[in-house]
Coordinates of C-alpha atoms and ligand atoms in Angstrom, one line a residue:
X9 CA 84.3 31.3 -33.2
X10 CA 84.2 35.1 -33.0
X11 CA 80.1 35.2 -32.9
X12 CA 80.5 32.3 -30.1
X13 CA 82.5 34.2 -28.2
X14 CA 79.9 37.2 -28.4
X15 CA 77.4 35.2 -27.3
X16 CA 79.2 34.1 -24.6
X17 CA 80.2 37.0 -23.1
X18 CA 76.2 38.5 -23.9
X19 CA 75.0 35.4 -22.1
X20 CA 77.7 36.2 -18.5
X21 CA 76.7 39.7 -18.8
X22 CA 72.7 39.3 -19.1
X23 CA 73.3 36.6 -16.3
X24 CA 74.9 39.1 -14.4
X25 CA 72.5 42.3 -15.1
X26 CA 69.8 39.6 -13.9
X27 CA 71.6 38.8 -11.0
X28 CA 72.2 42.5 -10.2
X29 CA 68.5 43.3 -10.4
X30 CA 67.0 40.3 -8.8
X31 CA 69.7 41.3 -5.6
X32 CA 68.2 45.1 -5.9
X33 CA 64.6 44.1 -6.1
X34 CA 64.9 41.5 -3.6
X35 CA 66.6 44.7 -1.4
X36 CA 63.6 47.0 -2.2
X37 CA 61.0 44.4 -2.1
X38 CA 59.9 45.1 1.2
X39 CA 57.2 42.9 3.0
X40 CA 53.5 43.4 2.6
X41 CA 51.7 43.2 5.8
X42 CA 48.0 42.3 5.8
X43 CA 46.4 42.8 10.1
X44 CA 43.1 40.7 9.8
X45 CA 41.5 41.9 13.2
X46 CA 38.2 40.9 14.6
X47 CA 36.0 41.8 17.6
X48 CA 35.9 39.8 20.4
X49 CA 36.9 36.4 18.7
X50 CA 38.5 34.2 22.1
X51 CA 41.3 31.8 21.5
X52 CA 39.1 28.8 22.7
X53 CA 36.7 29.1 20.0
X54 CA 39.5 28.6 17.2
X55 CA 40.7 25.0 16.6
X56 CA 44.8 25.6 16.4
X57 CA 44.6 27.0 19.8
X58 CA 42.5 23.3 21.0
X59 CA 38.7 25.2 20.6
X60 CA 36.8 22.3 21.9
X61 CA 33.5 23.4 20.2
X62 CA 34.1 24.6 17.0
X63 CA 36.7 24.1 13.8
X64 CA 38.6 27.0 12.1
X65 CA 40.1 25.7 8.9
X66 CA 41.5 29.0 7.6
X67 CA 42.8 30.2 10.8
X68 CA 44.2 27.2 11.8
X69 CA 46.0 27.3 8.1
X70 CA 47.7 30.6 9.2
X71 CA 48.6 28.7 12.6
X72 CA 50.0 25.5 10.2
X73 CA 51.9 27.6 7.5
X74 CA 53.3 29.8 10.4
X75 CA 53.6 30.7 14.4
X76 CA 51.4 30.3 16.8
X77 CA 51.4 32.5 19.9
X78 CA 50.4 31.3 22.7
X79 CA 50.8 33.7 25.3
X80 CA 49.2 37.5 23.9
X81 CA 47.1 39.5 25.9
X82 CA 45.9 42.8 26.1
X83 CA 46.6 45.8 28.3
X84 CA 42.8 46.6 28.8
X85 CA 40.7 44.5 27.5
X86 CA 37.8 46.9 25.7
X87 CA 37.4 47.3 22.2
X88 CA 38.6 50.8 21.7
X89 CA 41.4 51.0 23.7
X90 CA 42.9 47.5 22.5
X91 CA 42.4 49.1 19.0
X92 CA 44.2 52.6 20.2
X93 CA 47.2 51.0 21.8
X94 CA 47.9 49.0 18.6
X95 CA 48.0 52.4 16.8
X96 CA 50.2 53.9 19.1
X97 CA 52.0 51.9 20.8
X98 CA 51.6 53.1 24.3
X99 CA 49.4 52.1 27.0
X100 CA 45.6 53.9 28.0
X101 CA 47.1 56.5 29.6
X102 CA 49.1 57.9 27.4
X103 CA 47.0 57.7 24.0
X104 CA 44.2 59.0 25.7
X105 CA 42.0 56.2 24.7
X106 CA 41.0 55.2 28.4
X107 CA 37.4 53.3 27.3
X108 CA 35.0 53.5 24.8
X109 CA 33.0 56.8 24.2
X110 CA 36.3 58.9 24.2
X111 CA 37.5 60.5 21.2
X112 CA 40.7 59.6 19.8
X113 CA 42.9 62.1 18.9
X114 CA 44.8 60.5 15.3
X115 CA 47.0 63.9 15.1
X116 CA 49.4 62.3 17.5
X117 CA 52.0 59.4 16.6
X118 CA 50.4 56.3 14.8
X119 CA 52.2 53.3 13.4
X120 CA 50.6 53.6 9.5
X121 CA 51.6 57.1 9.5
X122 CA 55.0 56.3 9.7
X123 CA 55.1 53.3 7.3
X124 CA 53.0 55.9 5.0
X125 CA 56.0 57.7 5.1
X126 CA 58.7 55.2 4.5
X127 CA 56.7 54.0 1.3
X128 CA 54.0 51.9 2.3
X129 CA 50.8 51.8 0.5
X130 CA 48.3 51.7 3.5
X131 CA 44.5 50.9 4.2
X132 CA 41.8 50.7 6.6
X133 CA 38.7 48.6 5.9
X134 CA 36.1 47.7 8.1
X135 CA 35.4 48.1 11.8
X136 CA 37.6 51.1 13.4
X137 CA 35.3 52.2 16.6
X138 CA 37.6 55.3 17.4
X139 CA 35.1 57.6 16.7
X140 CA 35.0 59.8 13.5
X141 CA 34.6 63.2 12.5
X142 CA 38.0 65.8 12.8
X143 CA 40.5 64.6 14.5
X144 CA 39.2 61.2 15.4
X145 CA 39.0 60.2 11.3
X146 CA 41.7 57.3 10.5
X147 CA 44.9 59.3 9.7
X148 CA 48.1 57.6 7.8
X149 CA 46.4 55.7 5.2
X150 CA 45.4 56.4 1.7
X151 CA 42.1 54.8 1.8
X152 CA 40.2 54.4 4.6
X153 CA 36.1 52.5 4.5
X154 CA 35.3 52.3 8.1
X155 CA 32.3 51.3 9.8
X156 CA 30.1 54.1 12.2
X157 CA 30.9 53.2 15.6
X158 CA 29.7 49.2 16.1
X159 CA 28.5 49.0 13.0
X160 CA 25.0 46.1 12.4
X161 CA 25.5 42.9 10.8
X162 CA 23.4 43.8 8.0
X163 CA 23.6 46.7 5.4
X164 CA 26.5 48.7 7.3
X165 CA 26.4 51.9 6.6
X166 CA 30.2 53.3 6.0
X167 CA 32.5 56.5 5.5
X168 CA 34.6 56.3 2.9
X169 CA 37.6 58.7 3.1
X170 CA 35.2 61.4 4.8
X171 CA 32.0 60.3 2.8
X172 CA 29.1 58.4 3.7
X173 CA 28.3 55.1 2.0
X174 CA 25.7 52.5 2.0
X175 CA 26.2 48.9 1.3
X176 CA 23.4 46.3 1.5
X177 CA 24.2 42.8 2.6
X178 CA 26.3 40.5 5.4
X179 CA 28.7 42.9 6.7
X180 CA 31.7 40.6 6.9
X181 CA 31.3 39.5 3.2
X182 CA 31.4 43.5 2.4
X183 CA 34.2 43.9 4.3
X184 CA 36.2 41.2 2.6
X185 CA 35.2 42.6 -0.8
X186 CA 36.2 46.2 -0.4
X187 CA 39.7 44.8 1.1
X188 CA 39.5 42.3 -2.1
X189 CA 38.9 45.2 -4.3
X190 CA 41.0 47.4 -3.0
X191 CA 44.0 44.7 -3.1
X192 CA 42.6 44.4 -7.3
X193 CA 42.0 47.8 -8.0
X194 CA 44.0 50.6 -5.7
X195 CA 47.0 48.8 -5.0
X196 CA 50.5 50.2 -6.6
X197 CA 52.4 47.4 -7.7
X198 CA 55.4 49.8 -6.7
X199 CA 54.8 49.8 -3.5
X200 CA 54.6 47.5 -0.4
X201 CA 51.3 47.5 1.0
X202 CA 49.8 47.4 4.6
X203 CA 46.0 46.3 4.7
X204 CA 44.0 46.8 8.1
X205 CA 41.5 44.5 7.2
X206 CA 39.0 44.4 10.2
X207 CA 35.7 42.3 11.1
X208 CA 33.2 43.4 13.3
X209 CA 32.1 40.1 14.0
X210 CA 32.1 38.4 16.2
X211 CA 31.2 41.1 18.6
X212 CA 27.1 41.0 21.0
X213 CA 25.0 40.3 19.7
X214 CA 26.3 37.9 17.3
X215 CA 23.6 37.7 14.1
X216 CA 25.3 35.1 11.6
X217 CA 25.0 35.1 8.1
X218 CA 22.2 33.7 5.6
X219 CA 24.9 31.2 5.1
X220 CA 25.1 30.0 8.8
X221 CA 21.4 30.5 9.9
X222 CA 21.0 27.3 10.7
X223 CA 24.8 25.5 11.2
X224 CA 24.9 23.8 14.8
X225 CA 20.8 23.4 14.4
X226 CA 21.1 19.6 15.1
X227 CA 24.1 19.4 17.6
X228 CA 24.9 20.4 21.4
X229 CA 27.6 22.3 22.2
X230 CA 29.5 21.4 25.6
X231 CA 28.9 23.4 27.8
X232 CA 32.0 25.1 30.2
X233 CA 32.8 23.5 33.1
X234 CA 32.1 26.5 35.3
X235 CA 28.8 28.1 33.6
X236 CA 27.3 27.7 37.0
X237 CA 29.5 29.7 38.8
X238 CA 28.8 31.2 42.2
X239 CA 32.0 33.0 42.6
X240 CA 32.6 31.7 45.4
X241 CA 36.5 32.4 46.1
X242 CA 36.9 35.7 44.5
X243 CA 35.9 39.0 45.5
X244 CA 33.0 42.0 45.1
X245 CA 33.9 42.6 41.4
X246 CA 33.2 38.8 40.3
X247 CA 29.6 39.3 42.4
X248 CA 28.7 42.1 41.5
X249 CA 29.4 42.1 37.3
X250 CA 26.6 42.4 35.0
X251 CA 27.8 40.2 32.2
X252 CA 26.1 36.7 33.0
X253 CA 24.1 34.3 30.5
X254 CA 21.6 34.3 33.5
X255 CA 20.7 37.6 33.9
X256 CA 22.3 39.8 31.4
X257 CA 21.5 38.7 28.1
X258 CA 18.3 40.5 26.2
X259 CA 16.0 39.3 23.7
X260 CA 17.7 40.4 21.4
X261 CA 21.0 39.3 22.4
X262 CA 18.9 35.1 22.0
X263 CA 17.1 36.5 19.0
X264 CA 14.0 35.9 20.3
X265 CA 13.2 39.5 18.5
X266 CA 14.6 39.6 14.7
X267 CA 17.1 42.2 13.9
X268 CA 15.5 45.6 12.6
X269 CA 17.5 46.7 9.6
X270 CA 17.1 43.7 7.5
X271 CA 15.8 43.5 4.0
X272 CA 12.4 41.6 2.9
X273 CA 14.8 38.7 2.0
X274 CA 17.0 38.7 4.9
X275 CA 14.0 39.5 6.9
X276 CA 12.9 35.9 5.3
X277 CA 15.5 34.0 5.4
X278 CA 16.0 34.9 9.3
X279 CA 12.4 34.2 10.1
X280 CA 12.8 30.5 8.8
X281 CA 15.6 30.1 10.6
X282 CA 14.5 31.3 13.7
X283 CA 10.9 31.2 14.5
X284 CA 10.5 27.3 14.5
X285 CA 13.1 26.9 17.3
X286 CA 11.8 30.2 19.1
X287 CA 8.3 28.6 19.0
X288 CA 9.4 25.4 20.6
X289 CA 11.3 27.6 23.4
X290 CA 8.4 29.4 24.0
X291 CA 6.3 26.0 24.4
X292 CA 8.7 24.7 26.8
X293 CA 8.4 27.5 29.4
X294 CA 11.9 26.6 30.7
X295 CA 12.9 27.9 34.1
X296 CA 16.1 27.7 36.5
X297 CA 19.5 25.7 35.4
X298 CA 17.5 24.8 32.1
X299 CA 16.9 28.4 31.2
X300 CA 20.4 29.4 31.7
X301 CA 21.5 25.8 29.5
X302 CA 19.2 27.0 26.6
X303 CA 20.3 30.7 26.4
X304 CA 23.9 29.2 26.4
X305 CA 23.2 27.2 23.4
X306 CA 21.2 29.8 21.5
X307 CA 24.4 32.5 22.2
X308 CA 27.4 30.0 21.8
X309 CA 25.8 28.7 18.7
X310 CA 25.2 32.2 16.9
X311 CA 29.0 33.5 18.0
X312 CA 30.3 30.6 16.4
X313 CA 28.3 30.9 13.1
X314 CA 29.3 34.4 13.2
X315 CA 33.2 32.9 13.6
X316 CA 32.5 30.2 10.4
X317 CA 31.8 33.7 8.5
X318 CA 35.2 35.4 9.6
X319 CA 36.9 32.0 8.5
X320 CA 35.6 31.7 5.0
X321 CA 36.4 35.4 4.4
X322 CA 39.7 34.5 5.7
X323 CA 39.7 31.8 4.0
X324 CA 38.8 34.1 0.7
X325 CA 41.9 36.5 1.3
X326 CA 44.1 33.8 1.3
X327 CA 42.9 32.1 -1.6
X328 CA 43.2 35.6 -3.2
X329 CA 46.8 36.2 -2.2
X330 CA 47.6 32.8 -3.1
X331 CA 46.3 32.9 -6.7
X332 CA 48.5 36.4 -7.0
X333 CA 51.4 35.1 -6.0
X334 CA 51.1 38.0 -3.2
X335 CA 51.2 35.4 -0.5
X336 CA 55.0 34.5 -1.3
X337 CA 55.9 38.1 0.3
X338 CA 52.8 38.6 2.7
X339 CA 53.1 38.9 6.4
X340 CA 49.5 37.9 6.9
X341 CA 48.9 38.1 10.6
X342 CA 45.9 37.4 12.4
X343 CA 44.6 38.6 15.9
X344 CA 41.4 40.2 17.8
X345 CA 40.6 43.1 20.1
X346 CA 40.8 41.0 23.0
X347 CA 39.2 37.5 24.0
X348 CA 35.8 36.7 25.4
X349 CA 34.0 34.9 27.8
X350 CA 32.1 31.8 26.1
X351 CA 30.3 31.1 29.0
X352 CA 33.4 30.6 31.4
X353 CA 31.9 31.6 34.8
X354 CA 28.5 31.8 33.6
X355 CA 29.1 35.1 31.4
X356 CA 29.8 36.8 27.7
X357 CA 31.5 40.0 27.3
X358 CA 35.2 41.2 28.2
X359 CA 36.8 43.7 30.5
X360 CA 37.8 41.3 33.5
X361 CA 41.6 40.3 33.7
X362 CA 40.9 37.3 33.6
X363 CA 42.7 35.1 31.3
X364 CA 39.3 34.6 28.5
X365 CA 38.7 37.9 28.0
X366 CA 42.8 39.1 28.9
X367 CA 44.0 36.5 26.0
X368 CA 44.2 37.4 22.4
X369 CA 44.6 35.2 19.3
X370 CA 47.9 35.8 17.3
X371 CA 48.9 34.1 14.5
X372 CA 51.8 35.4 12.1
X373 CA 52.7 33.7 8.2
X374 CA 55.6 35.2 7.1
X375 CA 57.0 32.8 4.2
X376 CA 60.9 31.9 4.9
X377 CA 60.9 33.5 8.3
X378 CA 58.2 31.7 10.5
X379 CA 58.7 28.1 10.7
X380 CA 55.2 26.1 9.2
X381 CA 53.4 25.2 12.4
X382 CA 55.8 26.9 15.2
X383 CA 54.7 28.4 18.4
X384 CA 55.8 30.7 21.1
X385 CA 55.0 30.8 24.9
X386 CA 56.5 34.7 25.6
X387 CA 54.5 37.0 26.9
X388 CA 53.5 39.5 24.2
X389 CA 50.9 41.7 24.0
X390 CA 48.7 44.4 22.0
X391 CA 51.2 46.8 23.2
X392 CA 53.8 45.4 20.9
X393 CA 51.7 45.3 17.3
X394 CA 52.6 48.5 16.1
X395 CA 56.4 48.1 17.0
X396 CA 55.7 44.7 15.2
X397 CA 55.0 46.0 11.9
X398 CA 57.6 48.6 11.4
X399 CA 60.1 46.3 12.4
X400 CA 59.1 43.5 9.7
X401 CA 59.0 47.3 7.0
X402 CA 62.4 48.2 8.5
X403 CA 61.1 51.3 9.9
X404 CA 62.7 52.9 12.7
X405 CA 61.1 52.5 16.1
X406 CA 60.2 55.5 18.0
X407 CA 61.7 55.8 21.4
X408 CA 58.4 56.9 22.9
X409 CA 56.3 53.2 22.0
X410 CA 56.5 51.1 25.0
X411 CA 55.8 47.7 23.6
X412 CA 58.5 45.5 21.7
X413 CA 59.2 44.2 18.6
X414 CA 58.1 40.5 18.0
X415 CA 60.6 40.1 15.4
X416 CA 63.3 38.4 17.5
X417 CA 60.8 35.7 18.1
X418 CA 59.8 34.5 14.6
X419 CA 62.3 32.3 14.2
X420 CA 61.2 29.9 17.3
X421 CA 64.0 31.1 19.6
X422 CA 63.1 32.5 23.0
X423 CA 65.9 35.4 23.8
X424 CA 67.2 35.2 27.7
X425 CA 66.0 38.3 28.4
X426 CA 62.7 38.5 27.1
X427 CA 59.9 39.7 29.7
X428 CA 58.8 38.2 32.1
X429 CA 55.4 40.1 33.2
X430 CA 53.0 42.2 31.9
X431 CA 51.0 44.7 33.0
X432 CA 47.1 45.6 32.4
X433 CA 44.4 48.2 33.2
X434 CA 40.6 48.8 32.8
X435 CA 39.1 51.9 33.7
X436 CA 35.5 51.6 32.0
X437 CA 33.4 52.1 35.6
X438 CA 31.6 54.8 36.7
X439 CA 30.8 55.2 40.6
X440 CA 28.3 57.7 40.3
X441 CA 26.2 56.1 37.7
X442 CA 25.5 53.4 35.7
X443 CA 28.8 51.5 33.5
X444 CA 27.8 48.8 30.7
X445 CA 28.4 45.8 32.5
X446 CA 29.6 46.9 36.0
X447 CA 33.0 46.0 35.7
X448 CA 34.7 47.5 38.2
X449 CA 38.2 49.1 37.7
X450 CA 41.0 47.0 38.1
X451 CA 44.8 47.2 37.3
X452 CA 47.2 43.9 37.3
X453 CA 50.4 42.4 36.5
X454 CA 50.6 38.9 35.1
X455 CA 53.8 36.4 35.1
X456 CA 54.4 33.3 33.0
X457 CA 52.5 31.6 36.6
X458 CA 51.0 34.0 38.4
X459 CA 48.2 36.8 37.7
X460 CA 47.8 40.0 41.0
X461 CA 44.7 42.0 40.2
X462 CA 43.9 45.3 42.3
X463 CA 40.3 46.2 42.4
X464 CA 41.4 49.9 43.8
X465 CA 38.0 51.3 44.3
X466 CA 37.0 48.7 46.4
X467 CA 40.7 48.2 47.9
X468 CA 40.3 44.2 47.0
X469 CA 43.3 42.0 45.6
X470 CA 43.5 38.8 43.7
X471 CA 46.0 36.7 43.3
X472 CA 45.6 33.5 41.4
X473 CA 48.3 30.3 40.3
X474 CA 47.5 30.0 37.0
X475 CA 49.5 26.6 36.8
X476 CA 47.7 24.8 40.1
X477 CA 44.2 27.2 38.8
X478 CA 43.7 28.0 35.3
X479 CA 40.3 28.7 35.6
X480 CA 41.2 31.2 38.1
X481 CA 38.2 29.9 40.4
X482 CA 40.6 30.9 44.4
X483 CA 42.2 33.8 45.0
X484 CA 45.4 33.1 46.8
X485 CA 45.4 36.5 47.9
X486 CA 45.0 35.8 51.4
X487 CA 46.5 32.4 51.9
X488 CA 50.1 32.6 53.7
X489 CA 51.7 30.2 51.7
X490 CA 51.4 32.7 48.5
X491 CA 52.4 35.8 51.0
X492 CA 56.2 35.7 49.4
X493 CA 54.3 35.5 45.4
X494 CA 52.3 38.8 47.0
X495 CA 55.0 40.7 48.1
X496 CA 57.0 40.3 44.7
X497 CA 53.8 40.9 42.3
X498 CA 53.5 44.3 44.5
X499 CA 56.6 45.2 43.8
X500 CA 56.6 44.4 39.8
X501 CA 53.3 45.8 39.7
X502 CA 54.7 49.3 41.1
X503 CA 57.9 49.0 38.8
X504 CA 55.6 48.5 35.7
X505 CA 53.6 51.8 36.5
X506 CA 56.5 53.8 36.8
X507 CA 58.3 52.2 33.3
X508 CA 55.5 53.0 31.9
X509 CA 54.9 56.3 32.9
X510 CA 51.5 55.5 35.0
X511 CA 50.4 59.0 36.0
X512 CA 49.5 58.5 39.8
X513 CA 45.8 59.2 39.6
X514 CA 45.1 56.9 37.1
X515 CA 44.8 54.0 39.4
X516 CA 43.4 56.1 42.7
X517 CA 40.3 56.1 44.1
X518 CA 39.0 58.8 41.7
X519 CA 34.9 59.0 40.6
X520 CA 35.3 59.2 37.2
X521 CA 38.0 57.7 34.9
X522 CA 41.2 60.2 34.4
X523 CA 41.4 62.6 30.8
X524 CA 44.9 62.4 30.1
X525 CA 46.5 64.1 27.4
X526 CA 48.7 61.9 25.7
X527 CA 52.4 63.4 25.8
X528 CA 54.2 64.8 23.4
X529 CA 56.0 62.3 21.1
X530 CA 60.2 62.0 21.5
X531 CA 62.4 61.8 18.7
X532 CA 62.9 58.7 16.9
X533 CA 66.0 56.9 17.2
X534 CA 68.1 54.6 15.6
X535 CA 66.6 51.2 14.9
X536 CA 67.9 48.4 17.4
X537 CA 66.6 45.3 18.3
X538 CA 64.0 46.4 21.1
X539 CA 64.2 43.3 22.8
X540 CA 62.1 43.4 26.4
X541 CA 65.5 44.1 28.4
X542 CA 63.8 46.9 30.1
X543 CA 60.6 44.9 30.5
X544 CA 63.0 42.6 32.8
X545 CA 60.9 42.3 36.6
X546 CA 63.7 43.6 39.3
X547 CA 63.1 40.3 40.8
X548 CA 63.1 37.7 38.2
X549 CA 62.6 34.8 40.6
X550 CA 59.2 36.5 41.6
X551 CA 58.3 36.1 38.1
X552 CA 59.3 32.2 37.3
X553 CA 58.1 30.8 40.6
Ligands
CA605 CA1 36.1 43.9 21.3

């Protein structure tokens, strides 16, 4: 009876120490966070965001087992400075990061610095495009393998924590194998983790993998309903651009030359690919409308072989973390630099406000927090990444980051006060001499309907009704009905410069883009929920009509 008793009581106390710990460990056990960021990967070539041309199956997983957002954008859609602002936190202006070619400076505030120092295991592998060398080498992680600037397709070339490395094969198979190995060999099972884990694909111009040389050989892919666009309806900067299938795109861009750096075997497999199909083109002496229809083909086809290669090495990562039993407390969020133009008014590339370049993917699994197959239509944005990820590591938002934490919307509710516009500027044009793709420099403010866009060099505005024009093919600029929807988007558009600290020559009519010196960072202050209250427009109707 005695010894029963003993037992007993062994069997409540175990029961309880088990309790206890699982309680504490569940307390420490902090998420892990894995970013999977690509380059220029648009919303309408993934099939859980409706891609009529193409099927994701590992992406859309991510979109199935958690949220979908809808509604994401950048603040200035160019590959560096999408990549600085997720760092930071903080619009162009004040990171310093204005377009690619500067130098970011990585002693100031950055978001893995400060989960590196509230425990978090952190790493950078793949494309970083900051610049490297002093100052401008990745700072707040303990391993870093970064690509040189674009980095190729083929045997990339990397630093390593400071040293040079060479690597010979398809770059986004590498780069899923160092973040593999680093997940198998580097990681400390004390620690939560949180894996930058970023593609260069598929950023111009586009070389898929052996593996996908010849996918899409035997099919057409629709074309968009406005490749022929004579931008008719909008102003200088849609004329003038040079970003069009037409005119723009090289021989090298519709591989009618072979990449340089490839290996005898590549070099091979390439060549069989290619050259039958390049011989046939070359045969038909295409001209006009039927030119543009066959460099469309050759460049739609090759960025979405170079998207099947991002998927499966998605698709790898999650099998990994699955097989771990990692994925059970993984925050595995997806997203790209920016979006891109997939022939939409006749062009590739980025930089324009307007919404195929201005949209980014952004898909978040977080097991027992995001509801399988949920979505969200707030406006969020690049801005609020960083903000993101310490929130989910219960980390302490500075005061000085301007975007919000996404938190409050993983659950599928949409809080009252959440923002209602958004504001967005690119600066990459020079006046004086020549800028990659003539963009000009534009700043705007976009609404749940309605999208202003000043062209301030040229003194031009744009206005478009993104429910009555999605395409965004008439300005409503100068149409009186609109003249209330103006007036209004002026206004926001002012308030959101001075929120966010817009120095006044940043959006003058000044030769060269502005150097600003990001300011100095504020004290941090206590955690709270920073929904977008202060992102409110001081006119809310303005932003609903
Ligand atoms: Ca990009």
């Amino acid at each position: 009876m005695k010894i029963h008793r003993c037992i007993l009581l062994a069997c409540v106390a175990l029961t309880a120490i088990s309790h206890a710990s699982r309680d504490l460990s569940a307390a420490q056990k902090r998420p892990n966070i894995i970013f999977m960021f690509t380059d220029d990967h648009a919303t309408h070539s993934m099939s859980c965001y409706g891609s009529k041309i193409n099927k994701t199956p590992n992406l859309d997983r991510i979109a199935n087992e958690g949220m979908l957002f809808e509604n994401t954008f950048c603040t200035n859609s160019i590959c560096g400075p999408s990549r600085a602002v997720i760092l930071t936190g903080k619009h162009s202006h004040l990171n310093g990061f204005l377009q690619n070619g500067n130098k970011f400076d990585c002693g100031q505030q950055l978001f893995p610095k400060l989960l590196q120092k509230a425990g978090y295991q952190t790493a950078i592998v793949g494309k970083w495009h900051l610049g490297h060398g002093g100052v401008s080498d990745p700072q707040g992680f303990d391993y870093w393998e970064i690509l040189q600037g674009q980095g190729p397709y083929y045997n990339p070339p990397m630093i390593k924590n400071g040293e040079k490395v060479n690597h010979v094969g398809y770059t986004t198979d590498i780069i899923t194998d160092l973040a593999l190995d680093w997940l198998k060999e580097e990681r400390d099972d004390e620690k939560p983790f949180m894996l930058m884990f970023q593609h260069k694909a598929p950023h111009r111009n586009w070389q898929p993998s052996p593996k996908h040389l010849t996918m899409y050989d035997d099919v057409t892919i629709p074309e968009p309903d406005n490749l022929f666009d004579n931008y008719e309806g909008r102003g200088t900067a849609a004329h003038q651009q040079d970003m069009s299938i037409a005119k723009t795109m090289t021989a090298s861009d519709l591989k009618l030359t072979p990449p340089r750096n490839l290996t005898p075997e590549q070099r091979a497999a390439w060549d069989a690919a290619y050259e039958p199909k390049n011989e046939e083109f070359r045969k038909a002496n295409l001209e006009g409308k039927e030119l543009i229809r066959w460099k469309y083909q050759r460049y739609i086809k090759d960025y979405l072989r170079c998207v099947a290669s991002v998927d499966d090495n998605i698709g790898r990562m999650l099998e990994y973390l699955d097989e771990t039993g990692l994925a059970e407390n993984t925050v595995v969020i997806y997203s790209s630099d920016q979006g891109f133009y997939l022939g939409d008014h006749g062009w590739f590339d980025k930089r324009f406000m307007y919404e195929e370049s201005y949209r980014m993917p952004f898909l978040v699994r977080w097991p027992g927090v995001t509801k399988p197959g949920s979505r969200s239509k707030e406006l969020t944005s690049n801005l609020d990444f960083g903000e993101t990820f310490l929130d989910i590591a219960n980390v302490d938002i500075p005061s000085d980051m301007q975007g919000v934490s996404l938190k409050p919307l993983f659950d599928g509710s949409a809080p009252k006060n959440w923002r209602q516009s958004l504001y967005y500027h690119y600066y990459e044009f020079y006046e004086d001499r020549r800028s990659a793709h003539m963009v000009r420099r534009h700043c705007g403010v976009r609404t749940p309907r309605h999208k202003l866009i000043h062209f301030y060099n040229l003194d031009e505005w744009e206005l478009y009704d993104l429910k009555n024009d999605p395409r965004e093919m008439t300005s409503r600029y100068d149409d009186p009905a609109y003249a209330g929807v103006v007036e209004e988007l002026k206004a926001e558009l002012a308030r959101l410069q001075n929120v966010y600290e817009v120095p006044d020559d940043s959006g003058s009519v000044s030769k060269s883009p502005p150097s600003l010196k990001p300011r100095p960072a504020r004290p941090a202050q206590k955690k709270q929920p920073r929904n977008a209250n202060r992102n409110k427009p001081a006119n809310k109707k303005a932003a609903q009509k």
